[in-house]
mmCIF file of C-alpha atoms in Angstrom:
data_model
loop_
_atom_site.group_PDB
_atom_site.id
_atom_site.type_symbol
_atom_site.label_atom_id
_atom_site.label_comp_id
_atom_site.label_asym_id
_atom_site.label_seq_id
_atom_site.Cartn_x
_atom_site.Cartn_y
_atom_site.Cartn_z
ATOM 1 C CA UNK A 1 136.475 57.932 145.439
ATOM 2 C CA UNK A 2 132.616 58.872 145.471
ATOM 3 C CA UNK A 3 133.085 59.557 148.813
ATOM 4 C CA UNK A 4 135.823 62.152 148.031
ATOM 5 C CA UNK A 5 133.946 64.019 145.388
ATOM 6 C CA UNK A 6 130.835 64.016 147.474
ATOM 7 C CA UNK A 7 133.033 65.825 150.459
ATOM 8 C CA UNK A 8 134.700 68.014 147.152
ATOM 9 C CA UNK A 9 131.140 69.231 146.071
ATOM 10 C CA UNK A 10 130.041 69.742 150.579
ATOM 11 C CA UNK A 11 133.149 72.197 150.644
ATOM 12 C CA UNK A 12 131.978 75.762 151.220
ATOM 13 C CA UNK A 13 131.672 78.599 152.940
ATOM 14 C CA UNK A 14 128.747 79.531 154.378
ATOM 15 C CA UNK A 15 125.047 78.323 152.907
ATOM 16 C CA UNK A 16 127.418 78.888 149.485
ATOM 17 C CA UNK A 17 128.783 75.135 148.680
ATOM 18 C CA UNK A 18 131.245 73.844 145.429
ATOM 19 C CA UNK A 19 128.171 71.964 144.375
ATOM 20 C CA UNK A 20 125.400 74.872 144.692
ATOM 21 C CA UNK A 21 127.673 76.509 142.736
ATOM 22 C CA UNK A 22 128.099 74.051 140.243
ATOM 23 C CA UNK A 23 124.755 73.543 139.793
ATOM 24 C CA UNK A 24 123.982 77.637 139.784
ATOM 25 C CA UNK A 25 126.346 77.471 136.559
ATOM 26 C CA UNK A 26 124.457 74.835 135.277
ATOM 27 C CA UNK A 27 121.271 76.365 135.483
ATOM 28 C CA UNK A 28 122.900 79.853 134.416
ATOM 29 C CA UNK A 29 124.032 78.194 131.086
ATOM 30 C CA UNK A 30 120.812 76.477 130.649
ATOM 31 C CA UNK A 31 118.819 79.440 131.406
ATOM 32 C CA UNK A 32 121.224 81.513 128.778
ATOM 33 C CA UNK A 33 120.381 78.721 126.111
ATOM 34 C CA UNK A 34 116.099 79.177 126.504
ATOM 35 C CA UNK A 35 117.044 82.920 126.778
ATOM 36 C CA UNK A 36 119.088 82.831 123.071
ATOM 37 C CA UNK A 37 115.856 80.299 121.924
ATOM 38 C CA UNK A 38 113.246 82.614 123.136
ATOM 39 C CA UNK A 39 114.923 86.139 121.722
ATOM 40 C CA UNK A 40 115.226 84.327 118.444
ATOM 41 C CA UNK A 41 111.410 83.095 118.219
ATOM 42 C CA UNK A 42 110.431 86.549 119.202
ATOM 43 C CA UNK A 43 112.621 88.679 116.909
ATOM 44 C CA UNK A 44 110.986 86.455 114.035
ATOM 45 C CA UNK A 45 107.997 86.951 114.822
ATOM 46 C CA UNK A 46 108.275 90.751 115.193
ATOM 47 C CA UNK A 47 110.032 91.109 112.050
ATOM 48 C CA UNK A 48 107.624 89.254 110.336
ATOM 49 C CA UNK A 49 104.659 91.645 111.618
ATOM 50 C CA UNK A 50 103.427 94.109 108.826
ATOM 51 C CA UNK A 51 101.243 95.535 111.496
ATOM 52 C CA UNK A 52 104.083 96.785 114.114
ATOM 53 C CA UNK A 53 106.483 99.934 113.580
ATOM 54 C CA UNK A 54 110.316 98.681 113.668
ATOM 55 C CA UNK A 55 110.741 101.304 116.886
ATOM 56 C CA UNK A 56 108.248 99.298 118.476
ATOM 57 C CA UNK A 57 109.586 95.927 117.107
ATOM 58 C CA UNK A 58 112.793 96.920 118.629
ATOM 59 C CA UNK A 59 111.526 98.140 122.629
ATOM 60 C CA UNK A 60 109.702 94.719 122.592
ATOM 61 C CA UNK A 61 112.950 93.004 121.865
ATOM 62 C CA UNK A 62 114.706 95.317 124.128
ATOM 63 C CA UNK A 63 111.992 94.536 127.220
ATOM 64 C CA UNK A 64 111.785 90.890 126.306
ATOM 65 C CA UNK A 65 115.634 90.466 126.939
ATOM 66 C CA UNK A 66 115.600 92.781 130.352
ATOM 67 C CA UNK A 67 112.604 90.636 131.607
ATOM 68 C CA UNK A 68 114.627 87.202 130.648
ATOM 69 C CA UNK A 69 117.565 88.461 132.445
ATOM 70 C CA UNK A 70 115.428 89.218 135.734
ATOM 71 C CA UNK A 71 113.998 85.581 135.436
ATOM 72 C CA UNK A 72 117.353 84.187 135.333
ATOM 73 C CA UNK A 73 118.804 86.060 137.827
ATOM 74 C CA UNK A 74 115.903 85.228 140.535
ATOM 75 C CA UNK A 75 115.949 81.504 139.517
ATOM 76 C CA UNK A 76 119.966 81.531 140.066
ATOM 77 C CA UNK A 77 119.590 83.186 143.107
ATOM 78 C CA UNK A 78 116.883 80.595 144.405
ATOM 79 C CA UNK A 79 119.489 77.642 142.958
ATOM 80 C CA UNK A 80 122.113 79.162 145.227
ATOM 81 C CA UNK A 81 119.726 79.230 148.007
ATOM 82 C CA UNK A 82 119.715 83.156 148.591
ATOM 83 C CA UNK A 83 116.064 84.396 149.225
ATOM 84 C CA UNK A 84 114.679 85.588 146.623
ATOM 85 C CA UNK A 85 111.566 86.900 148.353
ATOM 86 C CA UNK A 86 113.580 89.827 149.265
ATOM 87 C CA UNK A 87 115.196 90.007 145.379
ATOM 88 C CA UNK A 88 112.064 90.379 144.527
ATOM 89 C CA UNK A 89 110.838 93.374 147.218
ATOM 90 C CA UNK A 90 113.963 95.088 146.731
ATOM 91 C CA UNK A 91 113.648 94.696 142.650
ATOM 92 C CA UNK A 92 109.829 96.369 143.026
ATOM 93 C CA UNK A 93 111.127 99.147 145.094
ATOM 94 C CA UNK A 94 113.535 100.202 142.900
ATOM 95 C CA UNK A 95 111.129 99.692 140.011
ATOM 96 C CA UNK A 96 108.887 102.109 142.266
ATOM 97 C CA UNK A 97 111.868 104.689 142.673
ATOM 98 C CA UNK A 98 112.771 104.698 139.192
ATOM 99 C CA UNK A 99 109.509 105.263 137.783
ATOM 100 C CA UNK A 100 108.660 108.252 140.455
ATOM 101 C CA UNK A 101 111.770 109.745 139.301
ATOM 102 C CA UNK A 102 111.613 108.845 135.386
ATOM 103 C CA UNK A 103 107.688 110.104 135.396
ATOM 104 C CA UNK A 104 107.324 112.481 132.838
ATOM 105 C CA UNK A 105 110.204 109.866 130.114
ATOM 106 C CA UNK A 106 108.280 107.210 131.011
ATOM 107 C CA UNK A 107 104.813 109.318 129.914
ATOM 108 C CA UNK A 108 106.640 109.819 126.533
ATOM 109 C CA UNK A 109 107.549 106.505 126.113
ATOM 110 C CA UNK A 110 104.033 104.848 127.009
ATOM 111 C CA UNK A 111 102.797 107.723 124.708
ATOM 112 C CA UNK A 112 105.285 107.082 122.220
ATOM 113 C CA UNK A 113 104.366 103.707 121.965
ATOM 114 C CA UNK A 114 100.510 104.424 122.027
ATOM 115 C CA UNK A 115 101.091 106.979 118.650
ATOM 116 C CA UNK A 116 103.000 104.376 116.873
ATOM 117 C CA UNK A 117 100.264 101.833 117.654
ATOM 118 C CA UNK A 118 97.371 103.767 116.470
ATOM 119 C CA UNK A 119 99.230 105.941 114.084
ATOM 120 C CA UNK A 120 97.153 109.299 114.293
ATOM 121 C CA UNK A 121 100.014 110.699 111.382
ATOM 122 C CA UNK A 122 103.209 109.424 109.867
ATOM 123 C CA UNK A 123 106.235 110.451 108.778
ATOM 124 C CA UNK A 124 106.044 112.617 106.000
ATOM 125 C CA UNK A 125 102.405 113.744 106.675
ATOM 126 C CA UNK A 126 101.919 117.564 107.369
ATOM 127 C CA UNK A 127 99.776 118.280 110.976
ATOM 128 C CA UNK A 128 99.364 120.436 112.964
ATOM 129 C CA UNK A 129 99.674 119.465 116.881
ATOM 130 C CA UNK A 130 99.008 121.829 119.849
ATOM 131 C CA UNK A 131 99.372 124.621 117.518
ATOM 132 C CA UNK A 132 102.269 123.969 115.490
ATOM 133 C CA UNK A 133 102.611 122.782 112.185
ATOM 134 C CA UNK A 134 104.621 121.341 109.950
ATOM 135 C CA UNK A 135 105.871 118.269 108.152
ATOM 136 C CA UNK A 136 106.415 114.819 110.388
ATOM 137 C CA UNK A 137 110.318 114.206 110.311
ATOM 138 C CA UNK A 138 109.992 111.251 113.152
ATOM 139 C CA UNK A 139 108.028 109.537 115.515
ATOM 140 C CA UNK A 140 109.869 108.361 118.081
ATOM 141 C CA UNK A 141 109.457 106.596 121.312
ATOM 142 C CA UNK A 142 110.129 110.616 122.959
ATOM 143 C CA UNK A 143 109.634 112.702 120.750
ATOM 144 C CA UNK A 144 107.709 113.533 117.903
ATOM 145 C CA UNK A 145 109.594 115.724 115.156
ATOM 146 C CA UNK A 146 108.284 118.093 112.814
ATOM 147 C CA UNK A 147 110.177 120.550 109.877
ATOM 148 C CA UNK A 148 107.827 123.197 109.501
ATOM 149 C CA UNK A 149 107.262 125.204 106.153
ATOM 150 C CA UNK A 150 110.184 127.844 107.166
ATOM 151 C CA UNK A 151 112.928 124.901 107.579
ATOM 152 C CA UNK A 152 112.571 125.121 111.935
ATOM 153 C CA UNK A 153 112.701 121.642 113.215
ATOM 154 C CA UNK A 154 110.422 121.522 116.225
ATOM 155 C CA UNK A 155 110.346 118.630 119.205
ATOM 156 C CA UNK A 156 107.579 117.485 120.752
ATOM 157 C CA UNK A 157 106.892 115.503 123.800
ATOM 158 C CA UNK A 158 104.763 112.313 123.176
ATOM 159 C CA UNK A 159 102.559 113.128 125.985
ATOM 160 C CA UNK A 160 101.838 116.434 124.413
ATOM 161 C CA UNK A 161 101.242 114.706 121.184
ATOM 162 C CA UNK A 162 98.735 112.139 122.527
ATOM 163 C CA UNK A 163 97.103 114.565 124.539
ATOM 164 C CA UNK A 164 96.193 117.182 122.081
ATOM 165 C CA UNK A 165 94.140 117.460 119.303
ATOM 166 C CA UNK A 166 95.886 116.174 115.975
ATOM 167 C CA UNK A 167 94.964 117.953 112.476
ATOM 168 C CA UNK A 168 96.425 115.718 109.885
ATOM 169 C CA UNK A 169 96.340 117.372 106.191
ATOM 170 C CA UNK A 170 97.664 114.602 104.492
ATOM 171 C CA UNK A 171 95.963 111.531 105.428
ATOM 172 C CA UNK A 172 93.458 111.983 102.845
ATOM 173 C CA UNK A 173 94.165 112.071 98.977
ATOM 174 C CA UNK A 174 91.730 115.523 98.395
ATOM 175 C CA UNK A 175 91.510 118.472 100.231
ATOM 176 C CA UNK A 176 88.968 121.716 99.842
ATOM 177 C CA UNK A 177 90.190 125.228 99.373
ATOM 178 C CA UNK A 178 87.741 127.548 100.689
ATOM 179 C CA UNK A 179 88.196 131.738 99.532
ATOM 180 C CA UNK A 180 86.337 134.464 100.117
ATOM 181 C CA UNK A 181 86.413 137.334 97.293
ATOM 182 C CA UNK A 182 84.711 140.555 97.732
ATOM 183 C CA UNK A 183 83.577 143.100 94.598
ATOM 184 C CA UNK A 184 82.394 146.218 94.612
ATOM 185 C CA UNK A 185 78.126 147.008 94.817
ATOM 186 C CA UNK A 186 78.754 148.205 91.136
ATOM 187 C CA UNK A 187 79.605 144.848 89.758
ATOM 188 C CA UNK A 188 77.306 142.745 88.391
ATOM 189 C CA UNK A 189 76.673 139.281 89.834
ATOM 190 C CA UNK A 190 77.067 137.406 87.308
ATOM 191 C CA UNK A 191 79.908 139.148 86.048
ATOM 192 C CA UNK A 192 82.192 138.202 89.110
ATOM 193 C CA UNK A 193 80.818 134.558 89.296
ATOM 194 C CA UNK A 194 82.100 134.420 85.630
ATOM 195 C CA UNK A 195 85.845 136.205 86.315
ATOM 196 C CA UNK A 196 85.968 133.919 89.302
ATOM 197 C CA UNK A 197 84.815 130.857 87.318
ATOM 198 C CA UNK A 198 87.317 131.866 84.714
ATOM 199 C CA UNK A 199 90.335 131.752 87.327
ATOM 200 C CA UNK A 200 89.181 127.930 88.352
ATOM 201 C CA UNK A 201 89.264 126.853 85.001
ATOM 202 C CA UNK A 202 93.051 128.257 83.953
ATOM 203 C CA UNK A 203 94.448 126.074 86.839
ATOM 204 C CA UNK A 204 94.265 122.509 85.895
ATOM 205 C CA UNK A 205 95.552 120.891 89.385
ATOM 206 C CA UNK A 206 91.524 121.907 90.427
ATOM 207 C CA UNK A 207 89.578 118.920 90.093
ATOM 208 C CA UNK A 208 86.517 119.038 88.562
ATOM 209 C CA UNK A 209 84.931 116.290 90.427
ATOM 210 C CA UNK A 210 83.471 117.469 93.087
ATOM 211 C CA UNK A 211 82.390 120.453 90.982
ATOM 212 C CA UNK A 212 84.116 124.164 91.998
ATOM 213 C CA UNK A 213 81.384 126.209 94.133
ATOM 214 C CA UNK A 214 81.049 129.841 93.484
ATOM 215 C CA UNK A 215 77.809 132.096 95.151
ATOM 216 C CA UNK A 216 77.489 135.178 96.851
ATOM 217 C CA UNK A 217 77.269 135.013 100.325
ATOM 218 C CA UNK A 218 77.280 138.088 102.112
ATOM 219 C CA UNK A 219 76.629 141.702 101.950
ATOM 220 C CA UNK A 220 79.327 143.864 104.111
ATOM 221 C CA UNK A 221 79.166 147.231 104.426
ATOM 222 C CA UNK A 222 81.319 148.258 101.735
ATOM 223 C CA UNK A 223 81.200 145.246 99.258
ATOM 224 C CA UNK A 224 79.489 142.114 98.292
ATOM 225 C CA UNK A 225 81.051 138.746 99.120
ATOM 226 C CA UNK A 226 81.700 135.936 97.200
ATOM 227 C CA UNK A 227 82.284 132.173 99.163
ATOM 228 C CA UNK A 228 84.554 129.750 96.572
ATOM 229 C CA UNK A 229 85.232 126.203 97.120
ATOM 230 C CA UNK A 230 87.575 124.326 94.765
ATOM 231 C CA UNK A 231 88.895 120.887 95.579
ATOM 232 C CA UNK A 232 92.563 119.736 94.435
ATOM 233 C CA UNK A 233 95.095 116.844 95.506
ATOM 234 C CA UNK A 234 96.198 117.226 98.865
ATOM 235 C CA UNK A 235 100.315 118.218 97.489
ATOM 236 C CA UNK A 236 99.065 120.852 95.484
ATOM 237 C CA UNK A 237 96.777 122.816 98.448
ATOM 238 C CA UNK A 238 99.266 125.547 98.379
ATOM 239 C CA UNK A 239 100.571 126.095 95.265
ATOM 240 C CA UNK A 240 96.566 126.248 94.287
ATOM 241 C CA UNK A 241 95.956 128.241 97.055
ATOM 242 C CA UNK A 242 97.904 131.594 96.188
ATOM 243 C CA UNK A 243 97.875 130.725 92.564
ATOM 244 C CA UNK A 244 94.064 131.637 92.837
ATOM 245 C CA UNK A 245 94.369 135.006 94.781
ATOM 246 C CA UNK A 246 96.553 136.119 91.837
ATOM 247 C CA UNK A 247 94.844 134.597 89.294
ATOM 248 C CA UNK A 248 91.320 136.499 90.713
ATOM 249 C CA UNK A 249 92.901 139.783 90.365
ATOM 250 C CA UNK A 250 93.669 139.513 86.486
ATOM 251 C CA UNK A 251 90.325 138.014 85.529
ATOM 252 C CA UNK A 252 88.411 140.504 87.627
ATOM 253 C CA UNK A 253 90.377 143.321 85.903
ATOM 254 C CA UNK A 254 89.736 141.325 82.664
ATOM 255 C CA UNK A 255 86.030 141.024 83.296
ATOM 256 C CA UNK A 256 85.537 144.956 84.449
ATOM 257 C CA UNK A 257 85.158 144.024 88.025
ATOM 258 C CA UNK A 258 85.608 146.521 90.578
ATOM 259 C CA UNK A 259 87.714 145.023 93.791
ATOM 260 C CA UNK A 260 86.055 146.595 97.388
ATOM 261 C CA UNK A 261 87.732 148.444 100.161
ATOM 262 C CA UNK A 262 86.354 149.876 102.661
ATOM 263 C CA UNK A 263 84.812 153.330 102.252
ATOM 264 C CA UNK A 264 82.355 155.680 103.641
ATOM 265 C CA UNK A 265 79.847 157.851 101.504
ATOM 266 C CA UNK A 266 78.415 161.064 103.375
ATOM 267 C CA UNK A 267 75.464 163.006 101.831
ATOM 268 C CA UNK A 268 74.926 166.326 102.569
ATOM 269 C CA UNK A 269 71.616 167.390 102.726
#
């Protein structure tokens, strides 16, 4: 009986025998069970992580599954007597060929991972990337998507986002709003400053700490320049910016301050 079983297991074609195939099937089943356990452990660890983005977690899970399947194929092939050296060499060549053909895609992929790890900006932040400004809609593995103020969607390759200087206007809770106002030489400095301070005090969104700054800053050909700096909550930046321009025009008029314009005085002798 034992001899009959041995003969059956030894039967095969070429280098493949029934016994070898059964052994490979058992190894495959064991590898699949081990893969499930490892994938479950990795998944739970990533789900508990508070520092990794969900997109990165999904990428790591997928990469782990692919790697485990490659190892399983190599182990099963080795149990069947197939030369794994040739298989590994083939996989290396295929990987190299794929990496060269999708070089830009891979560059965006790893740049996306870099952005998700370093987090120079997040969803909801108002940023400027390579001269393109907007609110971050999503940060994917390949593209960063912005919503502009005129409701245009801009998709920026992650490789460009990591290589460019990024201005994040939402990271800090406060922003400084800078203005340049000009007035006629005929208007008294204290009257101009009082008119500007009245415009500032009329807007409750302007913070009093840090204290608003209003100073004469330059003498131009046809006017005197005043520099104004106020601090606001980041979300109120644009509303305060436009409101100040409108309000200063009103307070200049009420204080008798003349708004300057380019002019040329000619004196005849």
